[in-house]
């Protein structure tokens, strides 16, 4: 009788442990998704600012076709996942750098351009901060997925690894 009671207690403790581990995975997955929404929101603000820069420079007679195309591709990559969006954002960054090198100094020194450029710097800092927080959340989740004994719960519960956001398009 005592042996049966001990087995029941062990099974109940194991079930409680599995349940708690599963709930923690669910909470971590939710945190990763919320953090990604924050990154995505900052990227959208950045795209809007690039649209403003395009409008100001286009009015100054600068050819904006390449930056408009890169911005469109980055905006279209939304929802494709962190890796695909990282590749598109990297291309946008390269095109933006090249584009800005071709903007005449007189236009760059203008009030509208200067204000947008300042906001762009602030936006880039927010994107970087949110990306770091997102990647920290991904790291915490992915580390639990491979650590014993939570890896057993992850395997049974089919908890998949999350993707890192690396704007250079790299995979980690």
Short mmCIF file of C-alpha atoms in Angstrom, two decimals:
data_model
loop_
_atom_site.label_atom_id
_atom_site.label_comp_id
_atom_site.label_asym_id
_atom_site.label_seq_id
_atom_site.Cartn_x
_atom_site.Cartn_y
_atom_site.Cartn_z
CA UNK A 1 0.00 0.00 0.00
CA UNK A 2 2.80 2.36 0.93
CA UNK A 3 4.60 1.57 -2.35
CA UNK A 4 1.49 2.41 -4.37
CA UNK A 5 1.11 5.70 -2.51
CA UNK A 6 4.77 6.54 -3.19
CA UNK A 7 4.32 5.82 -6.91
CA UNK A 8 1.20 8.02 -7.01
CA UNK A 9 3.04 10.87 -5.28
CA UNK A 10 6.00 10.57 -7.69
CA UNK A 11 3.64 10.57 -10.69
CA UNK A 12 1.77 13.61 -9.35
CA UNK A 13 5.05 15.51 -8.78
CA UNK A 14 6.23 14.58 -12.28
CA UNK A 15 2.92 15.69 -13.80
CA UNK A 16 3.11 18.97 -11.89
CA UNK A 17 6.68 19.51 -13.10
CA UNK A 18 5.71 18.83 -16.73
CA UNK A 19 2.72 21.14 -16.43
CA UNK A 20 4.80 23.96 -14.94
CA UNK A 21 7.49 23.52 -17.57
CA UNK A 22 4.91 23.58 -20.37
CA UNK A 23 3.32 26.73 -18.92
CA UNK A 24 6.73 28.37 -18.76
CA UNK A 25 7.37 27.49 -22.41
CA UNK A 26 4.01 29.03 -23.30
CA UNK A 27 4.87 32.20 -21.40
CA UNK A 28 8.30 32.41 -23.01
CA UNK A 29 6.86 31.90 -26.50
CA UNK A 30 4.37 34.69 -25.79
CA UNK A 31 7.18 36.97 -24.61
CA UNK A 32 9.15 36.27 -27.80
CA UNK A 33 6.10 37.08 -29.93
CA UNK A 34 5.35 40.30 -28.03
CA UNK A 35 8.98 41.36 -28.31
CA UNK A 36 8.92 40.66 -32.06
CA UNK A 37 5.86 42.89 -32.39
CA UNK A 38 7.85 45.68 -30.74
CA UNK A 39 10.76 45.18 -33.16
CA UNK A 40 8.32 45.12 -36.08
CA UNK A 41 6.67 48.33 -34.87
CA UNK A 42 10.04 50.11 -34.67
CA UNK A 43 10.93 48.88 -38.16
CA UNK A 44 7.62 50.26 -39.44
CA UNK A 45 8.41 53.67 -37.91
CA UNK A 46 11.82 53.52 -39.57
CA UNK A 47 10.22 52.72 -42.94
CA UNK A 48 7.91 55.72 -42.47
CA UNK A 49 10.89 57.98 -41.78
CA UNK A 50 12.65 56.67 -44.87
CA UNK A 51 9.49 57.57 -46.80
CA UNK A 52 9.82 61.12 -45.48
CA UNK A 53 13.49 61.28 -46.49
CA UNK A 54 12.55 60.00 -49.95
CA UNK A 55 9.88 62.69 -50.30
CA UNK A 56 12.27 65.50 -49.26
CA UNK A 57 15.08 64.31 -51.54
CA UNK A 58 12.76 63.60 -54.46
CA UNK A 59 11.51 67.19 -54.24
CA UNK A 60 15.19 68.22 -54.45
CA UNK A 61 15.61 66.36 -57.75
CA UNK A 62 17.40 63.24 -56.44
CA UNK A 63 16.72 59.87 -58.10
CA UNK A 64 14.96 57.81 -55.44
CA UNK A 65 14.08 54.64 -57.37
CA UNK A 66 16.59 52.27 -55.72
CA UNK A 67 15.76 53.31 -52.17
CA UNK A 68 12.03 53.14 -52.89
CA UNK A 69 12.46 49.60 -54.21
CA UNK A 70 14.55 48.49 -51.22
CA UNK A 71 12.04 50.06 -48.81
CA UNK A 72 9.17 48.31 -50.59
CA UNK A 73 10.95 44.96 -50.35
CA UNK A 74 11.64 45.48 -46.64
CA UNK A 75 8.01 46.40 -46.02
CA UNK A 76 6.84 43.38 -48.03
CA UNK A 77 9.01 41.08 -45.89
CA UNK A 78 6.89 41.83 -42.82
CA UNK A 79 5.35 38.61 -41.59
CA UNK A 80 7.97 36.44 -43.33
CA UNK A 81 9.87 35.88 -40.10
CA UNK A 82 12.93 37.37 -38.46
CA UNK A 83 15.48 35.80 -40.83
CA UNK A 84 13.77 36.93 -44.04
CA UNK A 85 13.07 40.34 -42.59
CA UNK A 86 16.69 40.61 -41.45
CA UNK A 87 17.89 40.01 -45.01
CA UNK A 88 15.51 42.65 -46.38
CA UNK A 89 16.47 45.15 -43.67
CA UNK A 90 20.15 44.59 -44.41
CA UNK A 91 19.57 45.32 -48.10
CA UNK A 92 17.57 48.43 -47.17
CA UNK A 93 20.42 49.61 -44.93
CA UNK A 94 22.96 49.13 -47.74
CA UNK A 95 20.75 50.97 -50.24
CA UNK A 96 20.07 53.77 -47.75
CA UNK A 97 23.79 54.24 -47.14
CA UNK A 98 24.46 54.39 -50.88
CA UNK A 99 21.46 56.64 -51.47
CA UNK A 100 22.48 59.14 -48.80
CA UNK A 101 25.97 59.40 -50.27
CA UNK A 102 24.35 60.76 -53.44
CA UNK A 103 22.21 63.41 -51.74
CA UNK A 104 23.62 66.89 -52.46
CA UNK A 105 25.14 68.70 -49.47
CA UNK A 106 22.73 71.62 -49.82
CA UNK A 107 19.76 69.30 -49.49
CA UNK A 108 21.33 67.43 -46.55
CA UNK A 109 21.80 70.72 -44.73
CA UNK A 110 18.12 71.64 -45.12
CA UNK A 111 15.86 71.87 -42.09
CA UNK A 112 13.41 69.14 -43.18
CA UNK A 113 16.14 66.68 -44.09
CA UNK A 114 18.05 67.43 -40.87
CA UNK A 115 14.99 66.82 -38.72
CA UNK A 116 14.22 63.53 -40.49
CA UNK A 117 17.85 62.47 -40.24
CA UNK A 118 17.87 63.13 -36.50
CA UNK A 119 14.68 61.10 -36.09
CA UNK A 120 16.28 58.33 -38.19
CA UNK A 121 19.17 58.11 -35.74
CA UNK A 122 16.76 57.84 -32.82
CA UNK A 123 14.76 55.22 -34.69
CA UNK A 124 17.89 53.17 -35.42
CA UNK A 125 18.73 53.21 -31.71
CA UNK A 126 15.22 52.01 -30.80
CA UNK A 127 15.39 49.24 -33.42
CA UNK A 128 18.75 48.13 -32.02
CA UNK A 129 17.46 48.13 -28.43
CA UNK A 130 14.28 46.22 -29.28
CA UNK A 131 16.28 43.76 -31.40
CA UNK A 132 18.61 43.07 -28.47
CA UNK A 133 15.64 42.48 -26.15
CA UNK A 134 13.99 40.22 -28.73
CA UNK A 135 17.18 38.20 -29.25
CA UNK A 136 17.61 37.89 -25.47
CA UNK A 137 14.09 36.42 -25.25
CA UNK A 138 14.85 34.06 -28.13
CA UNK A 139 18.07 32.97 -26.44
CA UNK A 140 16.28 32.23 -23.16
CA UNK A 141 13.62 30.15 -24.94
CA UNK A 142 16.07 28.28 -27.17
CA UNK A 143 18.35 27.54 -24.21
CA UNK A 144 15.47 25.95 -22.29
CA UNK A 145 14.51 23.88 -25.33
CA UNK A 146 17.88 22.13 -25.31
CA UNK A 147 18.46 21.95 -21.52
CA UNK A 148 17.59 18.84 -19.53
CA UNK A 149 14.89 18.10 -18.31
CA UNK A 150 12.89 20.79 -20.08
CA UNK A 151 14.09 19.42 -23.43
CA UNK A 152 11.87 16.39 -22.80
CA UNK A 153 8.82 18.61 -22.32
CA UNK A 154 9.81 20.65 -25.38
CA UNK A 155 10.12 17.50 -27.47
CA UNK A 156 6.80 16.06 -26.33
CA UNK A 157 5.06 19.43 -26.60
CA UNK A 158 6.67 20.11 -30.00
CA UNK A 159 8.06 23.46 -28.82
CA UNK A 160 10.12 24.80 -31.70
CA UNK A 161 13.12 27.06 -31.54
CA UNK A 162 12.60 30.73 -32.29
CA UNK A 163 14.60 32.59 -34.93
CA UNK A 164 17.03 35.34 -34.07
CA UNK A 165 16.69 38.74 -35.79
CA UNK A 166 20.00 39.67 -37.31
CA UNK A 167 19.61 42.61 -39.69
CA UNK A 168 22.61 41.40 -41.66
CA UNK A 169 20.57 38.38 -42.76
CA UNK A 170 22.88 36.01 -40.89
CA UNK A 171 21.55 32.89 -39.20
CA UNK A 172 22.58 32.11 -35.65
#
